[in-house]
CSV table of C-alpha atoms in Angstrom, one decimal:
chain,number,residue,atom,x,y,z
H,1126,UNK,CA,5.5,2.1,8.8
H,1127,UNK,CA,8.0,4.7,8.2
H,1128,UNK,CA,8.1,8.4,7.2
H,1129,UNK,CA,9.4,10.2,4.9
H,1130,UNK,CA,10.4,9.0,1.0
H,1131,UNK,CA,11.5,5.3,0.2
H,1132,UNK,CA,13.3,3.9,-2.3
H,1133,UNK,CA,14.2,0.8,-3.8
H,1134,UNK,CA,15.1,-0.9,-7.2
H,1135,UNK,CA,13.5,-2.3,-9.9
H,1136,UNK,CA,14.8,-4.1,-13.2
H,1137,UNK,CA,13.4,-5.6,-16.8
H,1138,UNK,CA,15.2,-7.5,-18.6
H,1139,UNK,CA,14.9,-9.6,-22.1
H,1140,UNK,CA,16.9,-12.4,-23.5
H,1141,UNK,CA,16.6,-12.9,-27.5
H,1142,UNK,CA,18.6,-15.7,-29.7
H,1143,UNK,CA,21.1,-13.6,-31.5
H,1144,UNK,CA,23.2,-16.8,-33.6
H,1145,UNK,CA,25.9,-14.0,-33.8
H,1146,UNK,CA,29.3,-16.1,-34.6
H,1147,UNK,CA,31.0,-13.7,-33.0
H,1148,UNK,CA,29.7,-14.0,-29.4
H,1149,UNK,CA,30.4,-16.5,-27.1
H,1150,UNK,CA,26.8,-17.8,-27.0
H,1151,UNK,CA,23.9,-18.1,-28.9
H,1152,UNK,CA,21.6,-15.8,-26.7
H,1153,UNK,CA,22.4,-11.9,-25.4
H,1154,UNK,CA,20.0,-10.4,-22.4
H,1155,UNK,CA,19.7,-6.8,-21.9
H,1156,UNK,CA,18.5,-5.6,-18.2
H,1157,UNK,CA,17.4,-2.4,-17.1
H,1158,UNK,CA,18.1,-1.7,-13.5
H,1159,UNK,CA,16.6,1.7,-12.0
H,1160,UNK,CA,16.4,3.1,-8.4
H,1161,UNK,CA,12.5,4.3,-7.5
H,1162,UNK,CA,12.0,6.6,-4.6
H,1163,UNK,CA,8.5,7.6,-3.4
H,1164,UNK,CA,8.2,10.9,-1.8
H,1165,UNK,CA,5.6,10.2,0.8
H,1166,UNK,CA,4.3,13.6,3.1
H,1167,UNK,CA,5.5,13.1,7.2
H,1168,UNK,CA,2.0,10.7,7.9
H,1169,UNK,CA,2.4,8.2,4.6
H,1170,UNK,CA,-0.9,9.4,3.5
H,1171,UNK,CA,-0.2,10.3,-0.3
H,1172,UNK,CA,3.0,10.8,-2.1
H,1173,UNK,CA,3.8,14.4,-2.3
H,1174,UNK,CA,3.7,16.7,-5.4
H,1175,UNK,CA,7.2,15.2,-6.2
H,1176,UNK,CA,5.7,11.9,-6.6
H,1177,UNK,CA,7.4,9.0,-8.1
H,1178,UNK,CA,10.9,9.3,-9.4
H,1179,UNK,CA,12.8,7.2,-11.2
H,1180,UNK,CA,17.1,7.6,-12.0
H,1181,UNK,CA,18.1,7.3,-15.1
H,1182,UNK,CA,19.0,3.7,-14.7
H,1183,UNK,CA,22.1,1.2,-15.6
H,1184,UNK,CA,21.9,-0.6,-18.6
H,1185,UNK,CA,23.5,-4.7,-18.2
H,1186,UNK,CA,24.5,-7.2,-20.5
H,1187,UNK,CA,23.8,-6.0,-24.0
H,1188,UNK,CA,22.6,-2.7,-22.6
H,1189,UNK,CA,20.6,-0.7,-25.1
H,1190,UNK,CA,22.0,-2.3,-28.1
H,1191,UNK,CA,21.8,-2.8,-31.2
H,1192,UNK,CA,22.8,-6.0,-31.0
H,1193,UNK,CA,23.3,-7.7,-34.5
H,1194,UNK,CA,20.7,-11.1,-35.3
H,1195,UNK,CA,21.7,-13.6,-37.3
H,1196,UNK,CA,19.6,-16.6,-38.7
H,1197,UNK,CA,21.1,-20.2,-39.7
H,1198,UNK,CA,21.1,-21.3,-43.2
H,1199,UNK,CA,21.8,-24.1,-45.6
H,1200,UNK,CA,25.5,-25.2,-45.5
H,1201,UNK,CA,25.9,-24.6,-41.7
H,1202,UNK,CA,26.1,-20.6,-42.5
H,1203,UNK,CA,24.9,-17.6,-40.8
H,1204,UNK,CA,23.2,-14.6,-42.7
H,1205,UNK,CA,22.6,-11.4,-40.5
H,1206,UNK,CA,18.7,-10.2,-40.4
H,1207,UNK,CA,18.6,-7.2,-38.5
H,1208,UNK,CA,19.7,-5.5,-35.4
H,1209,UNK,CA,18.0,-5.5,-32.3
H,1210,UNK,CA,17.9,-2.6,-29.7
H,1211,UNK,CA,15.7,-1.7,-26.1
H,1212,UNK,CA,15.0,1.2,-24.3
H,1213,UNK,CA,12.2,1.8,-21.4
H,1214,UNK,CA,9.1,3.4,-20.3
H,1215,UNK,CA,8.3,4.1,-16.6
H,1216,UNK,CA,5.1,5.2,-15.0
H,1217,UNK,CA,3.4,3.4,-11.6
H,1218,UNK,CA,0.0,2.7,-10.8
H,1219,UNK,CA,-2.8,4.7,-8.0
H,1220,UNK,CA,-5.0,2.6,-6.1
H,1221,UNK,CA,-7.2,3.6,-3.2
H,1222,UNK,CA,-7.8,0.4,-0.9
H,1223,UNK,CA,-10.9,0.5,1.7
H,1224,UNK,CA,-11.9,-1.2,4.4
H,1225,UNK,CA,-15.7,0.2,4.7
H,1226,UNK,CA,-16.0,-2.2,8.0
H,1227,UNK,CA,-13.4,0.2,9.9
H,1228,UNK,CA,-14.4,3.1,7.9
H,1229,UNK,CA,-10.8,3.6,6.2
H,1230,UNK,CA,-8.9,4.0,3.2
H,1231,UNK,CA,-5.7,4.0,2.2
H,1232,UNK,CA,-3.4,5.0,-0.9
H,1233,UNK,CA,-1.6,2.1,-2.9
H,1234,UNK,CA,1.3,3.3,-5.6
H,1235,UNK,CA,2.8,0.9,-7.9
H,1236,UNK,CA,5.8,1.7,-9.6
H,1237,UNK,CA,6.8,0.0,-12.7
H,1238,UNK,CA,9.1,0.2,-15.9
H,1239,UNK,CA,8.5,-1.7,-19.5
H,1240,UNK,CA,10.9,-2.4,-21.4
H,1241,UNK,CA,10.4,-2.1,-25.5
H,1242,UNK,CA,12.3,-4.0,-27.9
H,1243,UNK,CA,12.8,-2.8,-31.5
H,1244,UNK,CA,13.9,-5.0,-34.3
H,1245,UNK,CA,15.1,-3.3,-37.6
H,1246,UNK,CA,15.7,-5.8,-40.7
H,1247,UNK,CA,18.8,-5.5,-43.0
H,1248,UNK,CA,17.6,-4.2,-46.0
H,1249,UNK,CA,15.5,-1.3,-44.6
H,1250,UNK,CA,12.4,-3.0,-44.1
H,1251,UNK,CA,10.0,-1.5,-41.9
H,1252,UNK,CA,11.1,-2.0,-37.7
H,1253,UNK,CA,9.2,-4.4,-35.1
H,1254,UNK,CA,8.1,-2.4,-32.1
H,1255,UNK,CA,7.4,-4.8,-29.3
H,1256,UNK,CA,6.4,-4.3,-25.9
H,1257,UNK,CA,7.6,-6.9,-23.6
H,1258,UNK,CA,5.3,-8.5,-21.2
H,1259,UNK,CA,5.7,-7.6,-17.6
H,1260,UNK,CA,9.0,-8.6,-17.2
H,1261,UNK,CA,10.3,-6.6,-13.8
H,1262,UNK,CA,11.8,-8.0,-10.9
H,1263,UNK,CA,11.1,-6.3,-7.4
H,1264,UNK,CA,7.6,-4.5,-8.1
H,1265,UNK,CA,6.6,-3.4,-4.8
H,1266,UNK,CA,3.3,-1.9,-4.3
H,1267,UNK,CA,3.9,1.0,-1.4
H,1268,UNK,CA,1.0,1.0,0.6
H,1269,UNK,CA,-0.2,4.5,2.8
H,1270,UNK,CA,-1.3,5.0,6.0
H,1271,UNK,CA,-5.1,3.8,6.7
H,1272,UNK,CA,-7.2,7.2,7.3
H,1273,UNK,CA,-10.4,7.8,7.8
H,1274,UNK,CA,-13.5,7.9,5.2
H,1275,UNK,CA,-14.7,11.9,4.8
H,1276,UNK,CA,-18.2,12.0,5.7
């Protein structure tokens, strides 16, 4: 197992039916891609007190947004309902794993981002907040060094 900090990426992403008439297709997706780094102390035992960072992140396809939604009506028309934008939350997950046969334990971190999709209606009617399912690609759960059980 290596030393030292690690890194790698992680991404959410969410596709939503837009009928805009002005884009090429009938659907936009919006993807979050963001590079996670674990600073881990020299022996992999726990993350340090720099813990978990994420970068800012790249925003894809239809980025943040808004993006403008548009619903079908009679007479083969479109009538625009409301925009729809994303951003992201980030946070990971602490474990300790045992194995009380060997007497060890070991630290598990779980990084992960969420992405949130807000819909606001023409008309000023009151926004959709909706947090997406887990949607990432790439979760990796980093997993410590075994050490022993204090007695």
């Amino acid at each position: 197992m290596p030393n030292g900090p690690s890194t790698h990426w992680q991404e959410a992403s969410d596709t939503i039916r837009t009928n805009n008439p002005g884009d090429p297709g009938s659907t936009q997706t919006s993807t979050h891609k963001v590079l996670v780094s674990l600073d881990w102390d020299f022996h992999r035992r726990k993350i340090s007190r720099n813990g978990v960072k994420f970068s800012s992140g790249v925003w894809l396809g239809a980025g943040k947004g808004p993006v403008d939604v548009y619903e079908h009506i009679m007479g083969g028309k479109r009538r625009k309902t409301g925009k729809m934008k994303w951003d992201v939350v980030t946070g990971y997950l602490q474990k300790v794993e045992t194995d009380t046969q060997r007497g060890l334990y070991r630290n598990l971190y779980t990084p992960f981002i969420r992405m949130i999709r807000t819909f606001t209606p023409v008309g000023g009617g009151s926004p959709v907040v909706t947090e997406l399912p887990q949607c990432n690609t790439g979760i990796l759960t980093e997993k410590g060094s075994w050490q022993e059980i204090p007695k």
